[in-house]
Short mmCIF file of C-alpha atoms in Angstrom, two decimals:
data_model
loop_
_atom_site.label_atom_id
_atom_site.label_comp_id
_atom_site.label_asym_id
_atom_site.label_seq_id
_atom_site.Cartn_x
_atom_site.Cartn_y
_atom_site.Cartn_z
CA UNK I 1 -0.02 22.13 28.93
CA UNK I 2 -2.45 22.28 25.92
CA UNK I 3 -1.83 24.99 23.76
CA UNK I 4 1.29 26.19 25.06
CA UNK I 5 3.08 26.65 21.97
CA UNK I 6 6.98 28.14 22.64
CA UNK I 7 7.96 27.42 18.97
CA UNK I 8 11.60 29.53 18.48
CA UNK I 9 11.11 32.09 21.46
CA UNK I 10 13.86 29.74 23.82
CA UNK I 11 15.32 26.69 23.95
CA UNK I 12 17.29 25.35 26.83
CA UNK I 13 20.90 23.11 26.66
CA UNK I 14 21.76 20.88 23.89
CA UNK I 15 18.73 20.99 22.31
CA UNK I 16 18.88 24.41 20.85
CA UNK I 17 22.00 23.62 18.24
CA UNK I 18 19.68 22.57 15.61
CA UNK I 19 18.04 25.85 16.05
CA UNK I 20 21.48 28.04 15.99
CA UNK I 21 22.19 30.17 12.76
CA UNK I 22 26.07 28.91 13.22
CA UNK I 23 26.41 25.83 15.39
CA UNK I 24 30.46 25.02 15.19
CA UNK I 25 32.34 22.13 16.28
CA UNK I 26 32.80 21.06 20.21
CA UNK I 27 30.61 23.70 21.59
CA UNK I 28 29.22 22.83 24.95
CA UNK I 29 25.77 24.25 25.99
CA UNK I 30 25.16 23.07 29.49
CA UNK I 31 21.48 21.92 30.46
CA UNK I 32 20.07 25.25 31.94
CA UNK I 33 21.76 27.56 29.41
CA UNK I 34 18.96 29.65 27.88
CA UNK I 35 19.21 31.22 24.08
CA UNK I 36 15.89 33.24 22.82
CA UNK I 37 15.77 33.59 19.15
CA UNK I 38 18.61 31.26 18.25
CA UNK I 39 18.55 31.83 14.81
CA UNK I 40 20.25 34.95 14.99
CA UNK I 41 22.61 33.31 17.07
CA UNK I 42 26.30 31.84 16.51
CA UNK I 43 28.17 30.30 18.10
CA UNK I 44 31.75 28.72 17.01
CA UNK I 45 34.06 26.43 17.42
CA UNK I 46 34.95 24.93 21.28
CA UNK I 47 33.03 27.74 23.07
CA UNK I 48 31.41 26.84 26.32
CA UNK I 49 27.38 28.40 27.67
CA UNK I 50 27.20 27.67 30.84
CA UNK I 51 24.27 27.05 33.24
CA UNK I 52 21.82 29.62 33.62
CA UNK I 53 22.88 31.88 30.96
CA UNK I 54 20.62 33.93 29.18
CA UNK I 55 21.18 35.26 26.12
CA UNK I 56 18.59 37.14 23.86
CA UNK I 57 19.57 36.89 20.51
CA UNK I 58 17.86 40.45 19.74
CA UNK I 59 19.84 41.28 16.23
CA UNK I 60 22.35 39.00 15.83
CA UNK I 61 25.04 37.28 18.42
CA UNK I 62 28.16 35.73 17.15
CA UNK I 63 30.11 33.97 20.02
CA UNK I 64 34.16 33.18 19.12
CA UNK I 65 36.42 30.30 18.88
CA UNK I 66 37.21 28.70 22.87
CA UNK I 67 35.32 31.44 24.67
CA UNK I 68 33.67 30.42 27.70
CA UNK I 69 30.62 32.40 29.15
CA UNK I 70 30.36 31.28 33.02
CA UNK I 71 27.26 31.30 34.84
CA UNK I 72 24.38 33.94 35.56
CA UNK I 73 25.54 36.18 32.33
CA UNK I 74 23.34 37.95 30.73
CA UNK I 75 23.11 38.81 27.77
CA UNK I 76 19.83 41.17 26.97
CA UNK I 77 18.53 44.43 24.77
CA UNK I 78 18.16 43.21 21.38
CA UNK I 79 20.89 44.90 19.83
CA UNK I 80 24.01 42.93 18.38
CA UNK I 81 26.48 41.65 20.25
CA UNK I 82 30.21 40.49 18.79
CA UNK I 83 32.35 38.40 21.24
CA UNK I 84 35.55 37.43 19.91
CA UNK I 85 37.86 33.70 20.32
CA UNK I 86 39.38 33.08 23.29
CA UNK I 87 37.17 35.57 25.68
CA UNK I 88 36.41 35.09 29.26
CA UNK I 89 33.37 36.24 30.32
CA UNK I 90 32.70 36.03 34.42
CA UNK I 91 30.05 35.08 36.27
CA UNK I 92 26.98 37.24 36.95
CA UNK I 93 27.82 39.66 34.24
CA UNK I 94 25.51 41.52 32.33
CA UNK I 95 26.00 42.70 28.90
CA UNK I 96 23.41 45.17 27.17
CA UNK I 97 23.19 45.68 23.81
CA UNK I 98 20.19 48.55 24.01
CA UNK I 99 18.82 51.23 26.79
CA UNK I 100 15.72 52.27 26.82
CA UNK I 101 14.23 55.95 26.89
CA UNK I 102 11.24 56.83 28.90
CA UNK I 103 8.73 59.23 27.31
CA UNK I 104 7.00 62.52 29.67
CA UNK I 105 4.17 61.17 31.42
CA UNK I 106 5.20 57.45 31.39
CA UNK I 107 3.58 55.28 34.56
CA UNK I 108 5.90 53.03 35.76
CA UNK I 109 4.53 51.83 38.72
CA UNK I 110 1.04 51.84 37.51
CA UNK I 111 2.20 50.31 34.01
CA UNK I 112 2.45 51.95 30.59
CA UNK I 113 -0.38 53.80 30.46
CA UNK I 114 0.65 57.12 29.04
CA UNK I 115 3.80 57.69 27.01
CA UNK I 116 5.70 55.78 25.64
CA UNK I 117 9.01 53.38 26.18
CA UNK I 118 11.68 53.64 23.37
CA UNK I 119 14.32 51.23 22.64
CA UNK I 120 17.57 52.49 21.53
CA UNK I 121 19.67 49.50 20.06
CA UNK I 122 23.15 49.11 19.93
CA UNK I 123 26.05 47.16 19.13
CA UNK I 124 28.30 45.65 21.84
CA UNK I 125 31.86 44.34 20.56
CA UNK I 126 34.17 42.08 22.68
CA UNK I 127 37.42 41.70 20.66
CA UNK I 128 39.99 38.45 21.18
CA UNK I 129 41.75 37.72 24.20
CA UNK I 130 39.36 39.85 26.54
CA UNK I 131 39.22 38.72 30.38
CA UNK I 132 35.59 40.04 32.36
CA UNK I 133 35.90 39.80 35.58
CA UNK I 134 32.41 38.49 37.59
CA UNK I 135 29.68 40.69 38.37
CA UNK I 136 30.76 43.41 35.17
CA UNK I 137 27.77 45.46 33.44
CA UNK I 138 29.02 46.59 29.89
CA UNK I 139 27.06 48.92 28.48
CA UNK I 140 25.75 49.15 23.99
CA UNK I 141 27.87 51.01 21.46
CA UNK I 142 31.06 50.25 22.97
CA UNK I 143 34.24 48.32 22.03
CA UNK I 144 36.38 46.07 24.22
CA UNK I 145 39.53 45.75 22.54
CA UNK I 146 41.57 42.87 21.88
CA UNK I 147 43.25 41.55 25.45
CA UNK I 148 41.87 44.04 27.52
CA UNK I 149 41.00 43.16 31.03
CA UNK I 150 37.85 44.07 33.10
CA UNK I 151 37.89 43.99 37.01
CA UNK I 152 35.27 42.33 38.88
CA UNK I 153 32.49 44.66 39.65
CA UNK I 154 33.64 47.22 37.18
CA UNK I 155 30.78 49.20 35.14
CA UNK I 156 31.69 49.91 31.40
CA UNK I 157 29.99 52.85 29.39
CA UNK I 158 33.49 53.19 27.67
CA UNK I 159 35.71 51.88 25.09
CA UNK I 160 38.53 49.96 26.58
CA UNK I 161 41.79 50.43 24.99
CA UNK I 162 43.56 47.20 23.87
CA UNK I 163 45.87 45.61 26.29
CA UNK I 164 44.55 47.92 28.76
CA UNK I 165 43.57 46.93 32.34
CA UNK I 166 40.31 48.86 33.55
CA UNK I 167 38.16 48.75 36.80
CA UNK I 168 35.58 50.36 38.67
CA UNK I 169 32.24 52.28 38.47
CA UNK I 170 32.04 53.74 36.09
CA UNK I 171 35.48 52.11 35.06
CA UNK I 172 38.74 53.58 34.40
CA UNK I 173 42.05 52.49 33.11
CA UNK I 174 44.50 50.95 35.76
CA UNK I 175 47.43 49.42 34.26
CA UNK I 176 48.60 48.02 30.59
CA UNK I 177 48.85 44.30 30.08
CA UNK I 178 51.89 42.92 28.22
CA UNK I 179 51.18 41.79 24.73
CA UNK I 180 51.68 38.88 23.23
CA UNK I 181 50.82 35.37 22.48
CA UNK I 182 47.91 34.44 24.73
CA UNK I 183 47.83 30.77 26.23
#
């Protein structure tokens, strides 16, 4: 198309490494895995984007060491999101790094109109060793901590204690999972 110009607002697969802020070693971005603003973005060593991922890289993204993000997640907000090495994140989950507030008088169905719409940006963190079950919605200014695991379905608007086993909607703590070394 003349005069389509999509200069740095997404890149699809492979292509987008040479964009990344931090592109590490082995990392595998499969053809149909999306990244908007991939500057802001990094993503280390051996971690895996799968197909049809989105992530918005809003203000700032840093992926860890061997994590694997399966398909359909979402990442979306424009707030900063910190994902840790060695995280599993399931299919079809969304994470949110902002919510938005609705001014008095604001149209929705008839557009913007009067009012306003208000971001409110946050920071998501995912620490090491964190399993997400598919189909999970984690919510901004929240902490996953290190080996915590997140039942499919479950709805996070909570910190999640490390080593703790949580699930539901909204989610609550089920069970502890042993600690230790993590294969």
């Amino acid at each position: 198309m003349e005069g389509l110009n999509l200069d740095g607002f997404e890149m699809m697969g492979e292509n987008v490494k040479r964009l990344l802020k931090n592109c590490g070693e082995g990392i595998r971005l499969m053809p149909l895995a999306k990244i908007a603003k991939p500057e802001v973005v990094e993503l280390d060593d051996y971690c895996r984007l799968r197909d049809f991922v989105f992530i918005w890289g809003g203000q700032g993204v840093k992926i860890g060491k061997y994590t694997d993000i399966q398909p359909h997640v979402v990442v979306w907000g424009g707030g900063k999101l910190t994902v840790g090495d060695r995280v599993s994140i399931g299919p079809g989950s969304v994470l949110l790094t902002a919510v938005y507030s609705h001014a008095e008088g604001l149209k929705m169905v008839d557009g913007l109109g009067e009012g306003t719409t208000k971001a409110l940006y946050g920071q998501l963190v995912i620490e090491n060793d964190v399993y997400i079950g598919a189909n999970c919605t984690l919510m901004p200014d929240i902490t996953i901590g290190e080996g915590a695991v997140i039942g499919a379905g479950s709805f996070i608007n909570k910190d999640a204690e490390p080593w703790g086993i949580y699930a539901g909607s909204p989610a609550k703590k089920i069970g502890t999972r042993p600690q230790g070394p993590v294969i």
